[in-house]
XYZ file of C-alpha atoms in Angstrom:
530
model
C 12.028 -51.494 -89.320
C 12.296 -53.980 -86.480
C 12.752 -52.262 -83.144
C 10.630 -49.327 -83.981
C 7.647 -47.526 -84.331
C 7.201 -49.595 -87.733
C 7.182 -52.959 -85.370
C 3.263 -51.597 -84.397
C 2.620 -50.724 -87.935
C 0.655 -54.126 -88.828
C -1.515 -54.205 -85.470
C -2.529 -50.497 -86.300
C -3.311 -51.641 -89.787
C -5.833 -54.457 -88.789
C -7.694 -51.844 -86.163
C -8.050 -48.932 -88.500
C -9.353 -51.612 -91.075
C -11.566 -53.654 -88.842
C -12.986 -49.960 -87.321
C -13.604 -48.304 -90.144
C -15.166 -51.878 -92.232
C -16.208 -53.712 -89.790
C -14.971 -56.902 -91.246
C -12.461 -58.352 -88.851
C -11.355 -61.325 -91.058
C -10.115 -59.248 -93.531
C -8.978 -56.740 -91.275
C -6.787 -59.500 -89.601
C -5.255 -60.905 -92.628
C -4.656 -57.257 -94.354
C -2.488 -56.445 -90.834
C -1.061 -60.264 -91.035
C -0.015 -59.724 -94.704
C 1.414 -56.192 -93.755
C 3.744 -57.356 -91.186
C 4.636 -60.646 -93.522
C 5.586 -57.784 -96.447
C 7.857 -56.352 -93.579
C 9.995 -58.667 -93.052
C 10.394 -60.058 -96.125
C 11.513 -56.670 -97.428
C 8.045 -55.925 -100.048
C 8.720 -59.426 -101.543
C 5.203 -60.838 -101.877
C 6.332 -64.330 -102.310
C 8.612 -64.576 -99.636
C 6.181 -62.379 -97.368
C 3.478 -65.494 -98.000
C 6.046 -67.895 -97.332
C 7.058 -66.559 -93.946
C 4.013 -65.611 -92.908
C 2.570 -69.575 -93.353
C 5.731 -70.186 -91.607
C 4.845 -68.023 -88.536
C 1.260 -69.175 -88.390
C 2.273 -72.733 -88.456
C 4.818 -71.861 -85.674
C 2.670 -70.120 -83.667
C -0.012 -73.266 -83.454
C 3.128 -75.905 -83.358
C 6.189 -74.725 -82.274
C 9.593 -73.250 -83.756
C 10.931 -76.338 -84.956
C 14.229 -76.526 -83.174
C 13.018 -78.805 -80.209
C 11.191 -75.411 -78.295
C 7.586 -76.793 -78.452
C 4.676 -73.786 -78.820
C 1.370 -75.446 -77.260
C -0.212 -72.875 -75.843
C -2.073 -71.725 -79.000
C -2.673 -75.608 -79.689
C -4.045 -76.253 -75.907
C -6.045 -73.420 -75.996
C -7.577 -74.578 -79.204
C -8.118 -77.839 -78.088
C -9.833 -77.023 -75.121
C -11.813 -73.852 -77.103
C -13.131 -77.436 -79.177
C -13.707 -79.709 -76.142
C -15.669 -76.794 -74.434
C -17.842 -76.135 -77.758
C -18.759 -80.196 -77.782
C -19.498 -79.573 -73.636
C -21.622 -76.673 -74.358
C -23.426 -78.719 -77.160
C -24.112 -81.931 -75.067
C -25.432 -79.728 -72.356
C -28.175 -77.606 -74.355
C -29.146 -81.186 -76.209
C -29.637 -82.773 -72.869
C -32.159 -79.990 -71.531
C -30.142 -78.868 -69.114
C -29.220 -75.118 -69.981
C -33.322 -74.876 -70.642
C -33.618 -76.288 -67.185
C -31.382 -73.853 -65.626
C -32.965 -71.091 -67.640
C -36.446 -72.211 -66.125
C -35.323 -73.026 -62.814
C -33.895 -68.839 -62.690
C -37.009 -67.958 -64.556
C -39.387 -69.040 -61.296
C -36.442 -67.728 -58.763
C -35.398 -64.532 -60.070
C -37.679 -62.191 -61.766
C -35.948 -58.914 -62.357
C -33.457 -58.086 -64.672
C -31.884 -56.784 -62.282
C -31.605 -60.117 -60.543
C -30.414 -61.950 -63.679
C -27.661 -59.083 -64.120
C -26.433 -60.272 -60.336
C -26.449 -63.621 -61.935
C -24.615 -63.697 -64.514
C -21.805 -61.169 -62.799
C -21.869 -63.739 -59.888
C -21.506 -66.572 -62.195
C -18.898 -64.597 -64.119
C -16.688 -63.847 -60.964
C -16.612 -67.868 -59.706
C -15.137 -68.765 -63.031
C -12.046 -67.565 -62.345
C -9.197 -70.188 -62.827
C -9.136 -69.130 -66.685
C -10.129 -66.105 -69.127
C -11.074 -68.790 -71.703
C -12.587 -70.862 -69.771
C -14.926 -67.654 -67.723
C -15.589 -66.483 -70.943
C -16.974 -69.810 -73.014
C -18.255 -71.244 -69.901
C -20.427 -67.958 -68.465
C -21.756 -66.918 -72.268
C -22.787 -70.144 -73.260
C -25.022 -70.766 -69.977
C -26.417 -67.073 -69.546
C -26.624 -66.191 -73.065
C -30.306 -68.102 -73.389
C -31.299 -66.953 -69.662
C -30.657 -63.335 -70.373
C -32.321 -63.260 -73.851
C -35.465 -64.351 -71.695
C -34.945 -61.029 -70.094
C -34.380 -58.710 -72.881
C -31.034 -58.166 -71.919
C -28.932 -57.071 -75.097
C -26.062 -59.346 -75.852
C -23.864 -56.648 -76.425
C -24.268 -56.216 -72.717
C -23.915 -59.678 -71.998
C -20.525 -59.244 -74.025
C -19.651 -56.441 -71.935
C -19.657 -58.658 -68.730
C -17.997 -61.480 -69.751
C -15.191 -59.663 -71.653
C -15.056 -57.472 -68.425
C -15.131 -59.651 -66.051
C -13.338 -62.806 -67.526
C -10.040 -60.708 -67.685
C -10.612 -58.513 -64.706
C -11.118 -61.390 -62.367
C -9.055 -63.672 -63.502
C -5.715 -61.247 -63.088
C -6.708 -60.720 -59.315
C -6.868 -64.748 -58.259
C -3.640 -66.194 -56.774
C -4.645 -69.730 -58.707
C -5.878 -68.493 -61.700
C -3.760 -69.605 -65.070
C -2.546 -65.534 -65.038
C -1.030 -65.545 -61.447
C 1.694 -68.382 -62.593
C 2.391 -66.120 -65.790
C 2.619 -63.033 -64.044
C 5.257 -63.901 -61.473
C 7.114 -65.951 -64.056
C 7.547 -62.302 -65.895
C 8.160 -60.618 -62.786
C 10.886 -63.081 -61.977
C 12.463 -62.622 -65.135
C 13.434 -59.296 -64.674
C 14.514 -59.153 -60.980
C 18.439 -58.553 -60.607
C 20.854 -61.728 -60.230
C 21.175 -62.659 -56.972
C 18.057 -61.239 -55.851
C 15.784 -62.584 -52.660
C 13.066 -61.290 -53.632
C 10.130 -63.731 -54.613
C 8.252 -62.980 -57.376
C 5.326 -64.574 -56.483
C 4.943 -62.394 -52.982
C 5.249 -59.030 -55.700
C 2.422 -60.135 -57.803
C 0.140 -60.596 -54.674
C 1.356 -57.222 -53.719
C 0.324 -55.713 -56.740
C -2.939 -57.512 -57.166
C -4.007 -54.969 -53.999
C -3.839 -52.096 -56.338
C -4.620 -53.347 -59.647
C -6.747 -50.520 -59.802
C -8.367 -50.910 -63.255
C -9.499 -54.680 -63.234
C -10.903 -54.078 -59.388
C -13.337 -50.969 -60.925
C -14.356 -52.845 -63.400
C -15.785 -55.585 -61.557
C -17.428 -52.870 -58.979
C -18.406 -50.968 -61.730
C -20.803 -53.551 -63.361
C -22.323 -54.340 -60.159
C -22.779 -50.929 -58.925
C -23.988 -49.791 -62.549
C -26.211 -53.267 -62.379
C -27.752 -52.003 -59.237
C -28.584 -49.024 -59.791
C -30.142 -49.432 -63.659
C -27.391 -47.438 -65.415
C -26.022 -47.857 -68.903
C -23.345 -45.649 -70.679
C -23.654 -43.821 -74.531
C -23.700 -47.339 -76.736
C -25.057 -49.786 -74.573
C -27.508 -47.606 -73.072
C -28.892 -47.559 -76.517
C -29.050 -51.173 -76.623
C -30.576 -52.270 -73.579
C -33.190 -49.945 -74.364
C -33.855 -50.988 -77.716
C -33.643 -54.910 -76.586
C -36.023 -54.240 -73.647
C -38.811 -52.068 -76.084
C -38.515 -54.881 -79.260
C -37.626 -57.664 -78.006
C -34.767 -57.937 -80.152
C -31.754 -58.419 -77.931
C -29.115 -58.293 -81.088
C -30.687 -54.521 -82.051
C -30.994 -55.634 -86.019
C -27.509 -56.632 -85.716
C -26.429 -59.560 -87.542
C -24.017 -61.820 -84.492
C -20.200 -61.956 -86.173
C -20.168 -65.630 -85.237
C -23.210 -67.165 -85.581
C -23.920 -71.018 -84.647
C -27.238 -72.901 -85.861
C -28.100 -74.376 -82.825
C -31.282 -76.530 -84.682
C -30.925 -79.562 -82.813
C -33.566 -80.652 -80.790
C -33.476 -80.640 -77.297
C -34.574 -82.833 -74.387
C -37.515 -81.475 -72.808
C -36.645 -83.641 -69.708
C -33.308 -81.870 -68.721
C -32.206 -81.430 -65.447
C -30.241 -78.635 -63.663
C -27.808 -81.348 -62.617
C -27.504 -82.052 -66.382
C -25.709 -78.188 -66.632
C -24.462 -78.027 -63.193
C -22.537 -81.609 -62.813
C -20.520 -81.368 -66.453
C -19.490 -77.259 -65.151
C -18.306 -79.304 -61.759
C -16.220 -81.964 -63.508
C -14.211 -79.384 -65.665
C -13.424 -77.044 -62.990
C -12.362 -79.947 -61.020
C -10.539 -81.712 -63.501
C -8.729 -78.553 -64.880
C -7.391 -77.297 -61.225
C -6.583 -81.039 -60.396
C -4.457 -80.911 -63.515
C -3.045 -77.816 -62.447
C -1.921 -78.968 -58.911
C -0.748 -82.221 -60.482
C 1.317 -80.212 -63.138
C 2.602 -78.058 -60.605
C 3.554 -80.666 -58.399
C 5.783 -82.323 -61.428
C 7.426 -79.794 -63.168
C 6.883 -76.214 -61.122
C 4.585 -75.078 -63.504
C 0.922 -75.491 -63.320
C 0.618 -75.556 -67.462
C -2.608 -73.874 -67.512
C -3.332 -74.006 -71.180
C -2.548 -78.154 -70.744
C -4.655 -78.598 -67.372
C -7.649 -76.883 -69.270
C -7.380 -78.545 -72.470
C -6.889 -82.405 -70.267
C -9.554 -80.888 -67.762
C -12.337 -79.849 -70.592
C -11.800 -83.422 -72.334
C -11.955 -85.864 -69.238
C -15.582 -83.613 -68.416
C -16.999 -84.452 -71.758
C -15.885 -88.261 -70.839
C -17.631 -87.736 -67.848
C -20.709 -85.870 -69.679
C -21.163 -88.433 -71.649
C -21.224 -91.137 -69.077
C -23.536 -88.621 -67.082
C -26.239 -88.838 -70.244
C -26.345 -91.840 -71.810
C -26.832 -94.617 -69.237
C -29.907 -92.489 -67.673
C -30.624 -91.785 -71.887
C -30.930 -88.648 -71.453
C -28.908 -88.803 -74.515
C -27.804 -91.679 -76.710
C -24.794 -92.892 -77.898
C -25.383 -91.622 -81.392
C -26.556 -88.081 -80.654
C -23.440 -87.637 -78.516
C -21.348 -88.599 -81.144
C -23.178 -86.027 -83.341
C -22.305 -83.022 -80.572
C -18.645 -83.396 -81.489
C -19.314 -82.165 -85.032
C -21.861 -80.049 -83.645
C -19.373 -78.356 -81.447
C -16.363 -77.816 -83.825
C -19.466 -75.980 -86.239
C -19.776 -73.600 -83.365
C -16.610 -72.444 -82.996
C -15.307 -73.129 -86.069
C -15.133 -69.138 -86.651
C -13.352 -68.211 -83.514
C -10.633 -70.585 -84.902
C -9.738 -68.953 -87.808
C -9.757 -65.421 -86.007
C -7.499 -67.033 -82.972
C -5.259 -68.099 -85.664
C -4.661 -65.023 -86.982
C -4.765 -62.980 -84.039
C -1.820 -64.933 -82.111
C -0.346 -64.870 -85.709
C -0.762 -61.118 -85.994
C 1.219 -60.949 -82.439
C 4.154 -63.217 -83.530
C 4.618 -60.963 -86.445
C 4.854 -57.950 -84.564
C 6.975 -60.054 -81.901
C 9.282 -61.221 -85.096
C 9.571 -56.828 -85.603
C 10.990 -56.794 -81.956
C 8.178 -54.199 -80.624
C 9.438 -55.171 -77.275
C 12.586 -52.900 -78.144
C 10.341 -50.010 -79.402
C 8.448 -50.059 -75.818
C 11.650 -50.430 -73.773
C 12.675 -47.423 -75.932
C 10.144 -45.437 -74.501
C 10.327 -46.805 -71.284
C 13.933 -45.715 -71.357
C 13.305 -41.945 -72.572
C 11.696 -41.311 -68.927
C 14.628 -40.938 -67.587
C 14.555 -40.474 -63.637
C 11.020 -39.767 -63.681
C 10.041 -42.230 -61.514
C 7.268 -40.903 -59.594
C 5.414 -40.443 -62.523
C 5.928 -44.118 -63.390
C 2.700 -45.724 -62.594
C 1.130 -43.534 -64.475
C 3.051 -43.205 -67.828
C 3.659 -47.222 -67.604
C -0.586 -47.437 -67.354
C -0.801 -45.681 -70.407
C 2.119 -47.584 -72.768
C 0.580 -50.917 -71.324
C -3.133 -49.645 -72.231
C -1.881 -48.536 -75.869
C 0.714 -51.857 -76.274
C -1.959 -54.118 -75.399
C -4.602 -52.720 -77.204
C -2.175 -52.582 -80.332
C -0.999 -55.731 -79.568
C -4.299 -57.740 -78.710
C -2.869 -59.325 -76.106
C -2.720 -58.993 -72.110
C 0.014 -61.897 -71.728
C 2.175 -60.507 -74.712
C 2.039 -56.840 -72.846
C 2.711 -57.462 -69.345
C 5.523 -60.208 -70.658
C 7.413 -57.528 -72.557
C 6.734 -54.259 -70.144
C 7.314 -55.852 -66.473
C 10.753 -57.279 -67.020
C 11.364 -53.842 -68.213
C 10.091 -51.955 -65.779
C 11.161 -54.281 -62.532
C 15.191 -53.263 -63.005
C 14.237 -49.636 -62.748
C 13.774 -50.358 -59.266
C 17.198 -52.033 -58.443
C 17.439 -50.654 -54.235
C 13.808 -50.287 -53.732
C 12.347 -54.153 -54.874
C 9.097 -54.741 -53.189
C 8.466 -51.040 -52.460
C 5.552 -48.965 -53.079
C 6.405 -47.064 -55.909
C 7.075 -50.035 -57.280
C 4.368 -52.539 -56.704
C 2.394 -49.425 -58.155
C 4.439 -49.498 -61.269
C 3.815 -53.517 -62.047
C 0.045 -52.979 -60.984
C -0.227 -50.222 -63.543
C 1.503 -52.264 -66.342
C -1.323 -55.222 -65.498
C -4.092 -52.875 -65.384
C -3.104 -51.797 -68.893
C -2.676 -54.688 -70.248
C -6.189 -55.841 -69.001
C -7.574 -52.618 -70.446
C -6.022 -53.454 -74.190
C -7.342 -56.342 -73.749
C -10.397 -56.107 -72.765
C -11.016 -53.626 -75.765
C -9.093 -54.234 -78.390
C -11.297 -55.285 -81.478
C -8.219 -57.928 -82.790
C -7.889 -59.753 -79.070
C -8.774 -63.349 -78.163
C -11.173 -61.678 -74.994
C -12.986 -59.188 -77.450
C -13.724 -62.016 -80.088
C -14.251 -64.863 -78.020
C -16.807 -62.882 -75.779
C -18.449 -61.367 -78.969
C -18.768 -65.293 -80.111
C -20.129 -66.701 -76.992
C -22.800 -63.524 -76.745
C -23.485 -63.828 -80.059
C -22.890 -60.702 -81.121
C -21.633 -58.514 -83.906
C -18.185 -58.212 -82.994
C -16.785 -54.763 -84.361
C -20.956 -53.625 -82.712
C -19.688 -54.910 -79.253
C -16.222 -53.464 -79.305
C -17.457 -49.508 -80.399
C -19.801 -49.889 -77.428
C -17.838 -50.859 -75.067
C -14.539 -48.782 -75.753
C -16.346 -45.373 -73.984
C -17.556 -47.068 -71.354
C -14.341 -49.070 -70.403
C -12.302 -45.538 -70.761
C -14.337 -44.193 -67.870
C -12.948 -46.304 -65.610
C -9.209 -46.042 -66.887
C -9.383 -42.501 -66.902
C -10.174 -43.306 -62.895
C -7.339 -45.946 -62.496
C -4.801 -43.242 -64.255
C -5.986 -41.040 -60.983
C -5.080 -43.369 -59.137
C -1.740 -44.423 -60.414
C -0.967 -40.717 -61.030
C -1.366 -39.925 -57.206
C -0.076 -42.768 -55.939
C 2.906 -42.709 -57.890
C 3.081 -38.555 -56.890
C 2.876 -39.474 -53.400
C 4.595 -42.808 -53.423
C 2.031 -44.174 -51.217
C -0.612 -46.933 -52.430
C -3.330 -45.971 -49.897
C -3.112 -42.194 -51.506
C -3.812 -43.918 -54.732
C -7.009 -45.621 -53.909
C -8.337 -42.657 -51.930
C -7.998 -40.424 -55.566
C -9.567 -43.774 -56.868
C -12.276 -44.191 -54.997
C -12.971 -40.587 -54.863
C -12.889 -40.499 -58.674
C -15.181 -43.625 -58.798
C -17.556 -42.082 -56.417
C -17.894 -38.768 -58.500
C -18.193 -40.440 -61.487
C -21.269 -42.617 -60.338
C -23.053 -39.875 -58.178
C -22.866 -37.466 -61.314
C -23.641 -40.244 -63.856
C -26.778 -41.061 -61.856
C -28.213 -37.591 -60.911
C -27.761 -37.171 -65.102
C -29.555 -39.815 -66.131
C -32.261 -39.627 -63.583
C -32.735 -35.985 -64.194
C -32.943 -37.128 -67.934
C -35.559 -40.420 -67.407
C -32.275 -42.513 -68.628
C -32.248 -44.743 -66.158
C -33.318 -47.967 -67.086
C -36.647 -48.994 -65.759
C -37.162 -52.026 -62.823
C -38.684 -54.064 -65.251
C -39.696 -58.317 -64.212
C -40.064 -61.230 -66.391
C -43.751 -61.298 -65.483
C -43.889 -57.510 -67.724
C -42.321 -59.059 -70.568
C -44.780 -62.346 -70.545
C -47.676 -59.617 -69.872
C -46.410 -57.608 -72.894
C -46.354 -60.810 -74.789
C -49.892 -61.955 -74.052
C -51.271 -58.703 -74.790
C -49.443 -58.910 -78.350
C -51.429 -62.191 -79.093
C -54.734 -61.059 -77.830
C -54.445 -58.095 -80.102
C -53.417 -60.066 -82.848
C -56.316 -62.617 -82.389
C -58.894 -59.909 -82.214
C -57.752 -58.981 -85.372
């Protein structure tokens, strides 16, 4: 089975089960299990054995001397940042934030500009974007009857999209380190110069981000989330009766004399501390060690929280030291799925799926022009089976750089690697078994499989527009060809979007916090009358 299409077999499994049920820790373990049963040839005790062995692995390392921390890192900092996010809403200062945007930005509208602003300057790390954007907007944008499974949509969006375009994000190092490992012996190339290359036609993750602002502008929602945001701003209820996948009981009580510096200050120190660690990192060993900057970063800035909070007590010692177990509560959930989502991908890894993609890859033929455009959609499909961006782009570019042996650093095929990120992002962005997907459902606090079926239409719009532009490109083997049919495509989409909904009264209304606090005053008049 290993090496073929029976390698994707236990990814497909835990999609079709978590789409059809809707219960994604089941769905996970069924598709972990699966695999597990695989390769320990439908032996039920050895497939439990080695798949506790994998999982272990993939959280410790192999056990000859090759140390895994990545999963480990991430976890740890996943922890330090849920402790962070606790200290900050006990000290008042998310609530201060919240009121301090409350009295400068009325409009939903606004608040959308926000949060996609706020979304964008986290860029140094998916996780990080992610964690860090939810848990500050989440309790602003309820204020505005925005639905979380909107707010999802952003952060999953943008956390991946932007963070794949930044030379000094944690994906840039990652990115050239696969494109380096598949340029020819002896090559002078540089790896690093390629990736920048590509990043200026990465079509997909670039109309992405100007799709949520244009879409944010101009009051337009798509199928699913339409629905939402329109039910959220008539009720109230910004989950729409849906119960959040990974709820936290945040019923701690919170200091009414917070401080925006109280949010703003601990946000500072991490982002300092985690790109200092990365420069240091890089400095010593070539590497910048992103998952080890963030996890060093996010625990030296709940150091500095706490020395922030308790000499001006605007928390004590002992309700700091509560926040720790506070914090693991919160994202105690998103643990378990991490586990068995990087587990899930070491078990199709362990099936070689790499060789069933280079497979395909290698039944092209000559077909090169056509390249960019076939590569976008195995990277969309691998990733999405997959769950992972990294996993994708690490298997697919090494493959597809070689192809390429007299034309390195051409157009044809910086087009080629910038299609194989775009699909990854895509997969990633959507898939309902990837770390982006869950961890943005977690910190929206949303239901999960909800969030992904929403999103999935609206994020194929757009990649039906990057495969334009990959397709032309490629056909022309000319990069500005490829965002002319992109932009065009892009343009037609919105102009004929909007005149539909307008013509149809679906455009959402230009609605202010002041309507929403009028609505509610009229609510309790009524009710006291009666």
């Amino acid at each position: 089975m290993e090496g073929t299409f029976w390698a994707i077999v236990p990814a497909l499994v835990t999609i079709i089960i978590a789409l059809a049920f809707k219960q994604v820790y089941v769905a996970l373990f069924v598709g972990v299990f699966t695999g597990a049963m695989m390769l320990a040839g439908g032996n039920p005790l050895i497939a439990f054995e080695r798949l506790f062995k994998i999982m272990a692995n993939t959280l410790s390392g192999s056990g000859d001397g090759v140390y895994n921390f990545e999963h480990g890192a991430i976890l740890i900092f996943i922890l330090m940042l849920g402790i962070l996010v606790v200290l900050m809403n006990k000290a008042g200062g998310t609530q201060a934030m919240g009121n301090w945007f409350s009295k400068k930005v009325r409009s939903r509208k606004g608040i959308l500009g926000v949060t996609t602003g706020f979304g964008v300057l986290m860029f140094m790390d998916d996780y990080f974007n992610r964690l860090a954007t939810g848990s500050v907007m989440r309790p602003i944008t309820d204020k505005y009857r925005i639905s979380r499974v909107k707010l999802a949509f952003i952060i999953g969006s943008l956390s991946v999209s932007v963070c794949i375009l930044v030379p000094i994000s944690s994906w840039a190092s990652a990115i050239a380190s696969t494109i380096n490992n598949g340029l020819p012996e002896g090559s002078t190339a540089n790896a690093f110069t390629l990736y920048l290359e590509s990043v200026a036609c990465n079509f997909y993750p670039i109309l992405t981000i100007i799709f949520i602002v244009v879409t944010s502008v101009l009051g337009m929602d798509f199928f699913t989330i339409r629905k939402r945001e329109k039910t959220a701003i008539e009720t109230g209820d910004v989950t729409c009766g849906k119960q959040p996948t990974f709820a936290s009981e945040e019923n701690y009580a919170v200091n009414p004399r917070g401080k925006i510096i109280d949010l703003v200050l601990p946000i500072l120190a991490m982002i300092v501390f985690s790109i200092g660690f990365m420069f240091f990192f890089n400095a010593r060993y070539g590497d910048m060690l992103a998952s080890i900057s963030l996890a060093c970063g996010s625990t030296l800035a709940v150091i500095f929280t706490m020395i922030l909070y308790i000499p001006r007590k605007v928390l004590t010692f002992a309700e700091c030291n509560k926040s720790f177990g506070d914090g693991f509560k919160s994202i105690c959930d998103v643990f378990m799925i991490l586990i068995l989502a990087w587990t899930l991908a070491d078990i199709c890894s362990e099936l070689d799926v790499g060789t069933f993609v280079s497979s395909i890859a290698s039944a092209m033929g000559d077909a090169k022009v056509l390249l960019p455009a076939i590569m976008f959609l195995i990277a969309m499909g691998t990733s999405f089976a997959t769950g992972t961006s990294w996993g994708t782009f690490g298997i697919i570019v090494p493959l597809v750089i070689p192809m390429f042996t007299t034309e390195i650093g051409s157009q044809l095929q910086i087009l080629t690697v910038s299609a194989v990120l775009s699909g990854a992002v895509f997969g990633d962005q959507v898939s309902p078994i990837s770390d982006a997907t869950i961890l943005s459902a977690a910190t929206a606090q949303c239901d999960h499989m909800d969030y992904v079926k929403a999103q999935l239409p609206v994020s194929l719009l757009n990649a039906v527009v990057a495969f334009v532009g990959f397709l032309a490109g490629g056909l022309t083997n000319n990069i500005w060809v490829g965002w002319l049919a992109t932009l065009v495509g892009f343009v037609v989409l919105i102009a004929v979007s909007y005149f539909l909904q307008k013509k149809k009264g679906q455009l959402l209304p230009k609605l202010t916090l002041d309507s929403f606090e009028e609505e509610k005053d009229v609510a309790s008049t009524d009710s006291h009358a009666e």
